[in-house]
PDB file of C-alpha atoms in Angstrom:
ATOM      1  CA  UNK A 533       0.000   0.000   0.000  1.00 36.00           C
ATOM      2  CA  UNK A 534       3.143   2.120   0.951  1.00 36.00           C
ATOM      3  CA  UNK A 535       3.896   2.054  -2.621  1.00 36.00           C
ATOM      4  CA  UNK A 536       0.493   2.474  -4.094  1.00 40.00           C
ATOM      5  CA  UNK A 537       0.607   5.987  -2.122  1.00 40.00           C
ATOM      6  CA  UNK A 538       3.494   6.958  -3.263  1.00 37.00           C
ATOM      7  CA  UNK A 539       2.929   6.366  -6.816  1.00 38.00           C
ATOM      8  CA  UNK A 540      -0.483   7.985  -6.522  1.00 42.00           C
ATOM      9  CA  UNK A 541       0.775  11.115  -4.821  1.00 45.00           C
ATOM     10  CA  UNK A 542       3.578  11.876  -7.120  1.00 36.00           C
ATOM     11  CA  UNK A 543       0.720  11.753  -9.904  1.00 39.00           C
ATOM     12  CA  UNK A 544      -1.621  13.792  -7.488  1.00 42.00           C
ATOM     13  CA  UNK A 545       0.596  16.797  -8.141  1.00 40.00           C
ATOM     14  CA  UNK A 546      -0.141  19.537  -9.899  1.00 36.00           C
ATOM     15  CA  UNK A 547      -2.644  16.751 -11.465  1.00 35.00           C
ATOM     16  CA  UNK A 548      -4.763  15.041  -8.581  1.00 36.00           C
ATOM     17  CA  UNK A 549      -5.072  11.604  -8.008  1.00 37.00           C
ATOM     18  CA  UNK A 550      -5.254   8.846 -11.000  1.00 42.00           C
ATOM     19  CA  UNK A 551      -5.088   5.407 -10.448  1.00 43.00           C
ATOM     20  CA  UNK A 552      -3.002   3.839  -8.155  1.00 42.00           C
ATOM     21  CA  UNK A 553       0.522   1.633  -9.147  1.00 34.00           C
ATOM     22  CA  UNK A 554      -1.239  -1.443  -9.162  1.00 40.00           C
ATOM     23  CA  UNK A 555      -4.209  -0.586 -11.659  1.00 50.00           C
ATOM     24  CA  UNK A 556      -6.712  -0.173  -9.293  1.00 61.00           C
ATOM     25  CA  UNK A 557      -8.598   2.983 -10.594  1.00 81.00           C
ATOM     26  CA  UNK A 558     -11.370   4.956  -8.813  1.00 89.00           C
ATOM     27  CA  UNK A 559     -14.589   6.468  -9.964  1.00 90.00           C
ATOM     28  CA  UNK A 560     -17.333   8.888  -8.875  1.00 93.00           C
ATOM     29  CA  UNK A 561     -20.012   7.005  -9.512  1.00 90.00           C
ATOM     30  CA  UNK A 562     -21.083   6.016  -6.253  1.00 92.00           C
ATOM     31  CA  UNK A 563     -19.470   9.482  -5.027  1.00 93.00           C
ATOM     32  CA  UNK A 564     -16.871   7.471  -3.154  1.00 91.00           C
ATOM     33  CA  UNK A 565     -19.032   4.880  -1.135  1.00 88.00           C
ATOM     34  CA  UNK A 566     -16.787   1.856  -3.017  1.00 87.00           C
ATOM     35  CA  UNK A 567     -13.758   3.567  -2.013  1.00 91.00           C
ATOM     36  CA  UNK A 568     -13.274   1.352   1.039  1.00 81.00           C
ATOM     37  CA  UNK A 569     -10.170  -0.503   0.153  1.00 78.00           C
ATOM     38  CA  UNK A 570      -8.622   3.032  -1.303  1.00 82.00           C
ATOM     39  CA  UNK A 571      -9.421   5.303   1.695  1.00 87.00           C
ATOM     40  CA  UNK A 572      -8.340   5.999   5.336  1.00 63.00           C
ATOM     41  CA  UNK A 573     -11.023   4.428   8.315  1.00 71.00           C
ATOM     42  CA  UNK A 574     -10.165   7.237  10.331  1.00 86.00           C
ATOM     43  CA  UNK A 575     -12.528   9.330  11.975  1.00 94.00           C
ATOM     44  CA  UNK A 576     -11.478  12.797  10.159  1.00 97.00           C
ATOM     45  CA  UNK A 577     -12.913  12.556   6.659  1.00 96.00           C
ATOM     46  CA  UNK A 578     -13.847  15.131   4.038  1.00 98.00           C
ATOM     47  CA  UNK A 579     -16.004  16.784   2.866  1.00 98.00           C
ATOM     48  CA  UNK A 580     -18.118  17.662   5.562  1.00 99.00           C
ATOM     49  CA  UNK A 581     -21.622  19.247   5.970  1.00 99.00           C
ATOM     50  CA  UNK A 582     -21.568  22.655   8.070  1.00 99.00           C
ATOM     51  CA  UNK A 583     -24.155  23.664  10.190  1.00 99.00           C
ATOM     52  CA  UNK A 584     -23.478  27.165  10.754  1.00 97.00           C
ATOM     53  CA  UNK A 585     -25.241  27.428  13.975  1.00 97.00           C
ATOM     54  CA  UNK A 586     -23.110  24.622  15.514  1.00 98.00           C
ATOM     55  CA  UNK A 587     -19.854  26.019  15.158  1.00 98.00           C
ATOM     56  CA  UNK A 588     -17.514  27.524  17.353  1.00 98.00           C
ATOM     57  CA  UNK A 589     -16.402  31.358  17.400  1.00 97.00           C
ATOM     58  CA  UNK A 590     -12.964  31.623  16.166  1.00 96.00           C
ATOM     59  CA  UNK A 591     -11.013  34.208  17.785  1.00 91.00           C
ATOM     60  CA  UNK A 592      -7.843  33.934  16.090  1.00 89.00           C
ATOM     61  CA  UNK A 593      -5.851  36.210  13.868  1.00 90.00           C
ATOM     62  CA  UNK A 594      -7.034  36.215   9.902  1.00 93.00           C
ATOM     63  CA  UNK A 595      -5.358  33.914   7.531  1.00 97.00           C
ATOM     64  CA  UNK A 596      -2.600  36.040   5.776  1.00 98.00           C
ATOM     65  CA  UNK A 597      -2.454  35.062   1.746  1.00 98.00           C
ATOM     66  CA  UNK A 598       0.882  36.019   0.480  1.00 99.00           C
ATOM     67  CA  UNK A 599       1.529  36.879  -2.576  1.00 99.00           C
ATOM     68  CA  UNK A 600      -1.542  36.051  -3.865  1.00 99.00           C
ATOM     69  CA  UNK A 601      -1.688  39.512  -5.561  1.00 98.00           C
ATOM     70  CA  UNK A 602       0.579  38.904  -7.766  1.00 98.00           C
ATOM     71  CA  UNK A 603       0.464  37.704 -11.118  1.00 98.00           C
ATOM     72  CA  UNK A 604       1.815  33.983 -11.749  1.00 98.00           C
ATOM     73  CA  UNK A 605       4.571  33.088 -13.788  1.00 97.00           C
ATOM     74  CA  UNK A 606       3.474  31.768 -16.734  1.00 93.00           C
ATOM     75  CA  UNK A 607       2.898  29.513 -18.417  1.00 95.00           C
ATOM     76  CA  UNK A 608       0.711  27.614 -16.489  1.00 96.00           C
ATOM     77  CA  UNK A 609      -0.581  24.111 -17.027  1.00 96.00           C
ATOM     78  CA  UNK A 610      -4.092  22.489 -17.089  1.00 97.00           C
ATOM     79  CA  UNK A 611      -5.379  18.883 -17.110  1.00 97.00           C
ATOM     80  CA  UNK A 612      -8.211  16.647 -17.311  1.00 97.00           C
ATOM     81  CA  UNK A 613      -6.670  13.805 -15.259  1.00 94.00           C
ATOM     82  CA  UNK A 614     -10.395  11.765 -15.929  1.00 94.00           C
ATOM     83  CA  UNK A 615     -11.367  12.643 -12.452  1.00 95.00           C
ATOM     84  CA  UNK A 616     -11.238  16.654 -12.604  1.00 97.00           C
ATOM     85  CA  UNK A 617      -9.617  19.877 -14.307  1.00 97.00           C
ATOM     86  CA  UNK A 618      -6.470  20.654 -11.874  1.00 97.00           C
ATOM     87  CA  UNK A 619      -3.762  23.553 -12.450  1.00 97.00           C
ATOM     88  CA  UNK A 620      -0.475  23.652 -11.641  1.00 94.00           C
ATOM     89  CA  UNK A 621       0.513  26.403  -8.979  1.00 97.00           C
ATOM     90  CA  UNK A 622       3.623  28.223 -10.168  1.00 96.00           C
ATOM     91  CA  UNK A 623       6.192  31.258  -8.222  1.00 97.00           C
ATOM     92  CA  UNK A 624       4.727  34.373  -9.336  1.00 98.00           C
ATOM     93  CA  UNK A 625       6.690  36.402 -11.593  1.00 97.00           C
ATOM     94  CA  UNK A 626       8.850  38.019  -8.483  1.00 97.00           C
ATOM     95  CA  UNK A 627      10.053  34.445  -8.124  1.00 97.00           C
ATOM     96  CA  UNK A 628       8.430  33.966  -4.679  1.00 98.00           C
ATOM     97  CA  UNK A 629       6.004  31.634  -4.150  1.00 98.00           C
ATOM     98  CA  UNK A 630       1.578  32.182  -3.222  1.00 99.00           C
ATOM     99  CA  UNK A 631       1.612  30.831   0.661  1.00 99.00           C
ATOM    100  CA  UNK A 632      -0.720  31.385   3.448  1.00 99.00           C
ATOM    101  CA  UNK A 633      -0.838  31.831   7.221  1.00 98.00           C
ATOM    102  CA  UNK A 634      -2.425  32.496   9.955  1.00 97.00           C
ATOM    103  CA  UNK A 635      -5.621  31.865  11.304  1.00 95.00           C
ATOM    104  CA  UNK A 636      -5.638  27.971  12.682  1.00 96.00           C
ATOM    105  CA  UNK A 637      -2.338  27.291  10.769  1.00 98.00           C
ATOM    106  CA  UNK A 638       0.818  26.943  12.053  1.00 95.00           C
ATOM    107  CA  UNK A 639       3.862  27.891   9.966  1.00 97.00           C
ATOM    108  CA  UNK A 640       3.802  28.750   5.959  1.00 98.00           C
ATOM    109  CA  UNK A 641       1.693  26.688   3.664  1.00 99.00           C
ATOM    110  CA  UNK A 642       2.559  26.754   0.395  1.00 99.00           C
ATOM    111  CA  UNK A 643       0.620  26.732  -2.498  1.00 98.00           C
ATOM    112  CA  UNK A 644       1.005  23.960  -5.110  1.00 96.00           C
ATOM    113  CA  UNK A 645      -2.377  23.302  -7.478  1.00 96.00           C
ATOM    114  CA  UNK A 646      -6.044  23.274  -7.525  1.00 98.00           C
ATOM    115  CA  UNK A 647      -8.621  21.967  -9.216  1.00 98.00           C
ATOM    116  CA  UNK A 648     -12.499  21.246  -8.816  1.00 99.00           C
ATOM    117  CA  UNK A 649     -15.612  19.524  -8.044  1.00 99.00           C
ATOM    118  CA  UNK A 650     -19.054  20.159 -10.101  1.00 99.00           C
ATOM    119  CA  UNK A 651     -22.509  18.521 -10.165  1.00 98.00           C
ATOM    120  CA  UNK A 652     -24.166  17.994 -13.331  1.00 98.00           C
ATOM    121  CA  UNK A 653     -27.285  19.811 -15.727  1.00 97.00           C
ATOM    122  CA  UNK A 654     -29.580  18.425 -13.438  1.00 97.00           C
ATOM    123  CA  UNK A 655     -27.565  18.262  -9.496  1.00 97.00           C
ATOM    124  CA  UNK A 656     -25.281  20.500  -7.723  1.00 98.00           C
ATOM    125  CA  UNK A 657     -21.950  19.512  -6.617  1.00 98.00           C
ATOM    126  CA  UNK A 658     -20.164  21.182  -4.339  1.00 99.00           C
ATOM    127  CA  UNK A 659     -18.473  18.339  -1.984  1.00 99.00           C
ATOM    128  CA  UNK A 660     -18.849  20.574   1.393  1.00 99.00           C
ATOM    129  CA  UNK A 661     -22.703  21.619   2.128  1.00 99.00           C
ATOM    130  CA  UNK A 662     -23.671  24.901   4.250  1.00 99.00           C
ATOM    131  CA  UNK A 663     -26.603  24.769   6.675  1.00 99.00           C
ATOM    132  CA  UNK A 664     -28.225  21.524   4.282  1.00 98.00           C
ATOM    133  CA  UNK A 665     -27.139  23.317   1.181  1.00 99.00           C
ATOM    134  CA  UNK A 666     -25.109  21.957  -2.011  1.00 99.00           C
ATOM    135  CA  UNK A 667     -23.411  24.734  -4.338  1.00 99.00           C
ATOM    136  CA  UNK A 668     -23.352  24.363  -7.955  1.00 99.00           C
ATOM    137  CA  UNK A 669     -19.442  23.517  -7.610  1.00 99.00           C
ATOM    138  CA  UNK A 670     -16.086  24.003  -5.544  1.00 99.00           C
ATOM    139  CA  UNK A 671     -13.016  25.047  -6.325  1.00 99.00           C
ATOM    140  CA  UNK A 672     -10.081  23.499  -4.419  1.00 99.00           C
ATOM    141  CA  UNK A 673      -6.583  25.502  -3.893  1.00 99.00           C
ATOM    142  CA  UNK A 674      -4.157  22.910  -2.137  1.00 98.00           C
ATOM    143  CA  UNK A 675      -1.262  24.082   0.100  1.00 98.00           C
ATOM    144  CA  UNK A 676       1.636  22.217   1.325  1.00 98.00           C
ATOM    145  CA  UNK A 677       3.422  22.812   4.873  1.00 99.00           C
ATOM    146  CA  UNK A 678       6.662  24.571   3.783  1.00 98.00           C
ATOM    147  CA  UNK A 679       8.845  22.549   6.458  1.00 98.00           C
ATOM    148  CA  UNK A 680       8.038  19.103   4.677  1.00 98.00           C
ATOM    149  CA  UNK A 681      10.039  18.827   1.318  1.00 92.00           C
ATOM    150  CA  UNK A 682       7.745  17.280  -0.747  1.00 91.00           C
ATOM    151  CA  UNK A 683       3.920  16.216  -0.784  1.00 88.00           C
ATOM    152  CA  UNK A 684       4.378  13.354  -0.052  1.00 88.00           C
ATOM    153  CA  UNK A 685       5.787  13.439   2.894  1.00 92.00           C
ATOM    154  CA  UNK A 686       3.024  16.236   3.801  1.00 96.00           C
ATOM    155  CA  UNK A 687       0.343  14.036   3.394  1.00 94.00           C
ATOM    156  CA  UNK A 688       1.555  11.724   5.776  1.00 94.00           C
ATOM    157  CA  UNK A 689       1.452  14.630   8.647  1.00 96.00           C
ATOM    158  CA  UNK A 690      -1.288  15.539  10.502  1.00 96.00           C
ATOM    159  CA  UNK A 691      -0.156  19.451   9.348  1.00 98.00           C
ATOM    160  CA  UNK A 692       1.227  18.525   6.191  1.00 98.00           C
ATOM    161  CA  UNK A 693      -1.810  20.192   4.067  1.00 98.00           C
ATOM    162  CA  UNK A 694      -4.004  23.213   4.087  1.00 99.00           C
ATOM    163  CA  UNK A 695      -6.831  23.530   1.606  1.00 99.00           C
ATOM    164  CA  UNK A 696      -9.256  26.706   0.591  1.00 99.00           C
ATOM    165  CA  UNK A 697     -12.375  25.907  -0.544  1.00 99.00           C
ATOM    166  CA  UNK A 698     -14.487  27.865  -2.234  1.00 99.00           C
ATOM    167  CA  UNK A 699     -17.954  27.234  -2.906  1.00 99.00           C
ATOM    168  CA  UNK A 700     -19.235  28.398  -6.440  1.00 98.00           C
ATOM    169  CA  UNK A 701     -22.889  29.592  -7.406  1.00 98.00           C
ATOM    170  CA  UNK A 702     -24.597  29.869 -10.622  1.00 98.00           C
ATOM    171  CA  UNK A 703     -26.427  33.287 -10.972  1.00 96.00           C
ATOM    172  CA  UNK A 704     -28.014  34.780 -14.088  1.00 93.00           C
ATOM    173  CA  UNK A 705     -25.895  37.934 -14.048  1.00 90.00           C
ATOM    174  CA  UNK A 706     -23.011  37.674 -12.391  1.00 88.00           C
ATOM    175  CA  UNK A 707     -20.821  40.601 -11.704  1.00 84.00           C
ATOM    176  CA  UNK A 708     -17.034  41.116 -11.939  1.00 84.00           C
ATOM    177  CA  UNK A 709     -16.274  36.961 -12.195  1.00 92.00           C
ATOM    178  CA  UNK A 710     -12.297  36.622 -11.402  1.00 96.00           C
ATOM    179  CA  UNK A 711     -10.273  37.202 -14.128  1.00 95.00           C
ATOM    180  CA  UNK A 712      -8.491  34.033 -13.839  1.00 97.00           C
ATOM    181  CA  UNK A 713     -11.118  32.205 -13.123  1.00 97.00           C
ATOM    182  CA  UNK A 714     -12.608  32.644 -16.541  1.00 96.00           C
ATOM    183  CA  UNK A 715      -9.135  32.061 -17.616  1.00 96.00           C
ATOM    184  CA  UNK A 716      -8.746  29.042 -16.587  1.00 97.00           C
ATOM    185  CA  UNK A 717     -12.249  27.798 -17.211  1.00 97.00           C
ATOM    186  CA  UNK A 718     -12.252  28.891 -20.700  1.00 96.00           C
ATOM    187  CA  UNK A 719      -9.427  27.202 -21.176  1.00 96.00           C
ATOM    188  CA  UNK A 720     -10.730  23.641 -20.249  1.00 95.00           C
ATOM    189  CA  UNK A 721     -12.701  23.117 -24.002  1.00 92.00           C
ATOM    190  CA  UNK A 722      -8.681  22.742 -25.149  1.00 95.00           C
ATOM    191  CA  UNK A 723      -8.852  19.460 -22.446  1.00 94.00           C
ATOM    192  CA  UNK A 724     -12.247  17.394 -23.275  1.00 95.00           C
ATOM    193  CA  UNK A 725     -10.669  14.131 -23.205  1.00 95.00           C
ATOM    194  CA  UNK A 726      -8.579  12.279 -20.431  1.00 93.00           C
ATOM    195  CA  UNK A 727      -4.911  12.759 -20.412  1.00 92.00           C
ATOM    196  CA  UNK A 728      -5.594  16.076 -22.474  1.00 96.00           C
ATOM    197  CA  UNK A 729      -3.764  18.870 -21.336  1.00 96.00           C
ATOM    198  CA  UNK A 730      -3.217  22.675 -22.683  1.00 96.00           C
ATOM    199  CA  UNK A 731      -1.342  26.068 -21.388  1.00 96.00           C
ATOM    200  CA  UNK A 732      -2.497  29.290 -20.759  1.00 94.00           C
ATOM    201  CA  UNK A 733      -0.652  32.781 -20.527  1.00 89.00           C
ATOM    202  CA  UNK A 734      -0.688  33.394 -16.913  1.00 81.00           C
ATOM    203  CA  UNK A 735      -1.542  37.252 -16.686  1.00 86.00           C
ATOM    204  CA  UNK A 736      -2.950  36.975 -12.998  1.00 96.00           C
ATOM    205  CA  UNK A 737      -2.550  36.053  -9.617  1.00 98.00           C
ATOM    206  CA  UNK A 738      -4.582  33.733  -7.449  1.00 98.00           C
ATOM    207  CA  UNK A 739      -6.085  36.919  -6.306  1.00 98.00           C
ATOM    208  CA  UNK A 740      -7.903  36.870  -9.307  1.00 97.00           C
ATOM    209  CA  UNK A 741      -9.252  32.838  -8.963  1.00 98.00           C
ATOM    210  CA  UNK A 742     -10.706  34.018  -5.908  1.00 97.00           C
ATOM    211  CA  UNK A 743     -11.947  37.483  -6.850  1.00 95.00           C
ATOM    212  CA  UNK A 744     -13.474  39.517  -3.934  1.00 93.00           C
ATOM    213  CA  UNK A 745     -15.135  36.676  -1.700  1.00 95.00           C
ATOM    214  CA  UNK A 746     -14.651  37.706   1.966  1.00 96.00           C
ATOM    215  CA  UNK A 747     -11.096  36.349   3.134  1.00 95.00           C
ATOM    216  CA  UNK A 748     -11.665  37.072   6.487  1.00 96.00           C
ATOM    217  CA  UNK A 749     -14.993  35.224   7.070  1.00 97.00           C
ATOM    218  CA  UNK A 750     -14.406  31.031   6.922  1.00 98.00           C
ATOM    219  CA  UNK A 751     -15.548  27.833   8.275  1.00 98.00           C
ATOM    220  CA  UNK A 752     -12.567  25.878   9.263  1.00 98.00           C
ATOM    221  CA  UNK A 753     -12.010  21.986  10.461  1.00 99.00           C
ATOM    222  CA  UNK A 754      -9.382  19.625  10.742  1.00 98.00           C
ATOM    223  CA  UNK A 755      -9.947  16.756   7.458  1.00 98.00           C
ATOM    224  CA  UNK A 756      -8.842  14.796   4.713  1.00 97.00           C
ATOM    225  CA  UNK A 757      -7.974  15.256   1.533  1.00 96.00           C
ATOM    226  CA  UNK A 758     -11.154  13.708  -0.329  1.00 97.00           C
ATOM    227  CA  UNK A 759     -10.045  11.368  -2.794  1.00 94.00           C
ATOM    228  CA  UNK A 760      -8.487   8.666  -2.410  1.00 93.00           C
ATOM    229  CA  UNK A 761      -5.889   7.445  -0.464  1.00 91.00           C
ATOM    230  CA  UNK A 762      -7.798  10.428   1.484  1.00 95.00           C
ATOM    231  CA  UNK A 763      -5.240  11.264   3.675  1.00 94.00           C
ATOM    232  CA  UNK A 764      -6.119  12.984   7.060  1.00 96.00           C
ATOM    233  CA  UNK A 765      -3.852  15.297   6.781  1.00 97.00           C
ATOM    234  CA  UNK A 766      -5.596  18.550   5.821  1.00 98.00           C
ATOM    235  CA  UNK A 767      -6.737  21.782   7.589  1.00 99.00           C
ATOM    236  CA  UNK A 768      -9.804  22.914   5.561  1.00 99.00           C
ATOM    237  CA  UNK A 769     -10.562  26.697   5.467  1.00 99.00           C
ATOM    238  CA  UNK A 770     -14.144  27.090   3.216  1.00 99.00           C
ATOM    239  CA  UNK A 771     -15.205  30.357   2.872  1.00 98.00           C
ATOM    240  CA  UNK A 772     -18.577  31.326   3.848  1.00 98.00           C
ATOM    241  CA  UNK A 773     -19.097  34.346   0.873  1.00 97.00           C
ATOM    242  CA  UNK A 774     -20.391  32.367  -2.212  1.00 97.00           C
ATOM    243  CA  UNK A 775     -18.447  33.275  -5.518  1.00 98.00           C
ATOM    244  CA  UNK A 776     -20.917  33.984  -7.846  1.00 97.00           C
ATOM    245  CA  UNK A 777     -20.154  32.501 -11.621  1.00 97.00           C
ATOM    246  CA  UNK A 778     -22.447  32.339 -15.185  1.00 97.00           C
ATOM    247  CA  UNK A 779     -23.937  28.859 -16.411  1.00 97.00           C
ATOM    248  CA  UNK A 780     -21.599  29.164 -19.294  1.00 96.00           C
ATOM    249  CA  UNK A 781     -18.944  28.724 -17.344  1.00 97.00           C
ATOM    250  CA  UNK A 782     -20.124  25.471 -14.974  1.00 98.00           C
ATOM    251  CA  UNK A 783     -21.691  24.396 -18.571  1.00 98.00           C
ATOM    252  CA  UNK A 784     -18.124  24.033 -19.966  1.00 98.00           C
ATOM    253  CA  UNK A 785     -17.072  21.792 -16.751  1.00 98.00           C
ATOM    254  CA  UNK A 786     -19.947  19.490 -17.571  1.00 98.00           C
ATOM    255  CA  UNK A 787     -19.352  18.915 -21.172  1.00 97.00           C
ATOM    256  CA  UNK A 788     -15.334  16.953 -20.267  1.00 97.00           C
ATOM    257  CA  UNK A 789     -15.274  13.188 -20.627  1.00 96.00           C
ATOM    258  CA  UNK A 790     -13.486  10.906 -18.030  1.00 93.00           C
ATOM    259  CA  UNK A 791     -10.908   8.106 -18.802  1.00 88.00           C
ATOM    260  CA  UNK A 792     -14.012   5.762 -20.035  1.00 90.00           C
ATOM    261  CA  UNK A 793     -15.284   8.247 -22.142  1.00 93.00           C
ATOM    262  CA  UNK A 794     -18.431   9.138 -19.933  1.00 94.00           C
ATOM    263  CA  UNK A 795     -18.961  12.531 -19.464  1.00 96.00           C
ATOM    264  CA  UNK A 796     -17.374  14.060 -16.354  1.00 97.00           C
ATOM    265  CA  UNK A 797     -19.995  15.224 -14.061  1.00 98.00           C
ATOM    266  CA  UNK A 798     -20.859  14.764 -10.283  1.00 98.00           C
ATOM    267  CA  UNK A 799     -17.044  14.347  -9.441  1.00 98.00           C
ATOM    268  CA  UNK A 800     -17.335  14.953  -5.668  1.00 98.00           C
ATOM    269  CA  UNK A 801     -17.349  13.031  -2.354  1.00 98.00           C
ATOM    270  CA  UNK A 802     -20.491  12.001  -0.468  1.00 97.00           C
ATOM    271  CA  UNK A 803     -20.658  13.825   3.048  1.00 98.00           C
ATOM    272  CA  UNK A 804     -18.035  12.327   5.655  1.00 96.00           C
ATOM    273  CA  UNK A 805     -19.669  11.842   9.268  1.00 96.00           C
ATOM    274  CA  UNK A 806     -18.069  14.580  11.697  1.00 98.00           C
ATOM    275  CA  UNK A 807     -17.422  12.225  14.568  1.00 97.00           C
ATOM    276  CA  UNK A 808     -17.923  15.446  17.314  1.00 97.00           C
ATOM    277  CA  UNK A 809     -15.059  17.428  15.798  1.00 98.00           C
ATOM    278  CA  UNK A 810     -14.898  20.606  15.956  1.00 98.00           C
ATOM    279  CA  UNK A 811     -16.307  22.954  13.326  1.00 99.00           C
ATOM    280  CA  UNK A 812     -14.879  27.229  14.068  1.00 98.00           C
ATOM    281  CA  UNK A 813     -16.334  30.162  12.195  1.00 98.00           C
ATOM    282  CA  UNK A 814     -14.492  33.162  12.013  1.00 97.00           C
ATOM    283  CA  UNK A 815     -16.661  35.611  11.297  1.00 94.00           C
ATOM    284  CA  UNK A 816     -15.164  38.618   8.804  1.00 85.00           C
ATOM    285  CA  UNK A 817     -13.312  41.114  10.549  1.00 65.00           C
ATOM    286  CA  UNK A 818      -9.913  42.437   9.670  1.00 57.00           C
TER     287      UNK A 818
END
C-alpha cells in the first residue's frame, strides 16, 4: 500500500489523483461509497456538511495570503486527469512563491495546485454543504506545509496540508467573475478528453481565482484530503461568501469526458460523518 501511495501522490501533483501503481482505478459514480479498500477508516474525513449554527467562534488572527496579488509566472498548465480539471501552482513572476498563514495554521503553507468539483445539468456539486445546502461547484486551492520537502511526505502529517475551498454559485448575471477564473475555465474546451492537457498565458494572480469573496470570514475543520488514499492530513478553510459565476462557465465543466469516455460530471465526495469534531467560524473582521 506504501507504494500504491506513493505512486499515486507523485501523480496527485499539480494533477490530482489517478489510479493507483497497481491498476486499481477509482470512480465517482457512487461518489466514493466503493472507495473502502482506497481510503483511510479514520474518523477525520472530508467533505463535511456545516451547520453554521453549531460552530464555534474563532477568535484567532485572519489567515494572511501572500503573494496572492501577484500575477503567476506563466505559463501555467491544465489537465483533465479523468477525475477533474487541476492547475499547476507556479512562483509568481517576483520568483516567490503564493503561501498562506495564519488563522488555525501553524507555519507557511505553500501553495502547489487546484482543481475542482461540479454537479451535473440536473444536481449540484459542491463536496462541502452549508446549513443543508449543495453549491453548484467548488473550487479546491491545495497548500503544502513549507517545512516538509515534498507532498508526499506532507500528506503523511497531521499538518502537512491546508486547503481553501471555495464554494461556487450559478447566478443569471453575475458581476465582476475573477479574471483568472474565466481564464482558466475557458481554457478547459482545449482538455475534453482524459490525459488532455493545454497552457495558458498566466496574466494573474490567485487573487484573481478568488476574486473579492470575503477572506476574512471562513468555516474551518481539521480533514482529509477527499479522494483517495484520502489522507487525514488537511486543515480545511471554506469560505462562507459564495463566488458567484455564469452557467456558461459550470456548462463548460460538464461537457469533459473521463478516462471511459463518460462525461465528467458529479465528481465529488459524499458527506463524511463529523465524529464530534470541531467545526470554528471566524466571522469577517480584519
Amino acid at each position: 500500500m506504501l507504494a500504491n501511495v506513493f505512486h499515486t501522490l507523485f501523480l496527485w501533483l499539480p494533477f490530482a489523483y489517478h489510479h493507483t501503481s497497481n491498476g486499481i482505478e477509482w470512480n465517482y459514480l457512487t461518489n466514493g461509497k466503493t472507495w473502502t479498500d482506497l481510503c483511510a477508516t479514520g474518523k477525520q474525513q472530508s467533505p463535511i456538511a456545516f451547520d453554521i449554527q453549531k460552530t464555534r467562534e474563532l477568535k484567532s488572527p485572519r489567515i494572511y495570503f501572500a503573494n496572492y496579488n501577484v500575477e503567476l509566472k506563466g505559463p501555467i498548465f491544465i489537465k483533465n486527469n479523468g477525475h477533474t480539471i487541476s492547475m499547476d501552482i507556479p512562483a509568481t513572476i517576483n520568483g516567490q512563491p503564493p503561501f498562506i498563514s495564519g488563522g488555525r495554521l501553524r507555519g507557511r503553507y505553500l501553495a502547489k495546485g487546484l482543481h475542482f468539483h461540479w454537479g451535473s445539468p440536473n444536481s449540484n456539486g459542491s463536496e462541502h454543504t452549508i446549513n443543508n445546502r449543495r453549491y453548484d461547484a467548488e473550487m479546491h486551492i491545495v497548500h503544502r506545509n513549507a517545512k516538509y520537502i515534498d507532498i508526499i511526505d506532507a500528506a503523511e502529517k497531521k499538518d502537512g496540508l491546508a486547503v481553501i475551498g471555495v464554494l461556487l454559485e450559478i447566478v443569471k448575471e453575475p458581476i465582476a467573475i475573477p479574471t483568472g477564473l474565466t481564464k482558466v475555465i475557458n481554457a478547459v474546451i482545449e482538455t475534453p478528453m482524459d490525459e488532455s492537457n493545454t497552457t495558458i498565458p498566466a496574466g494573474f494572480s490567485l487573487d484573481e481565482m478568488i476574486g473579492n469573496v470575503d477572506h476574512n470570514d471562513f468555516l474551518s475543520y481539521d480533514g482529509s484530503l477527499t479522494t483517495p488514499f484520502c489522507h487525514e492530513a488537511v486543515s480545511w478553510t471554506v469560505f462562507t461568501q459564495i463566488l458567484p459565476v455564469s452557467f456558461s462557465m459550470v456548462s463548460k465543466l460538464w461537457k469533459l469526458r473521463d478516462r471511459c469516455n463518460h462525461p465528467m460530471i458529479n465528481n465529488f465526495r459524499d458527506i463524511q460523518d463529523l465524529n464530534n469534531r470541531p467545526v470554528y467560524h471566524r466571522f469577517g473582521r480584519a
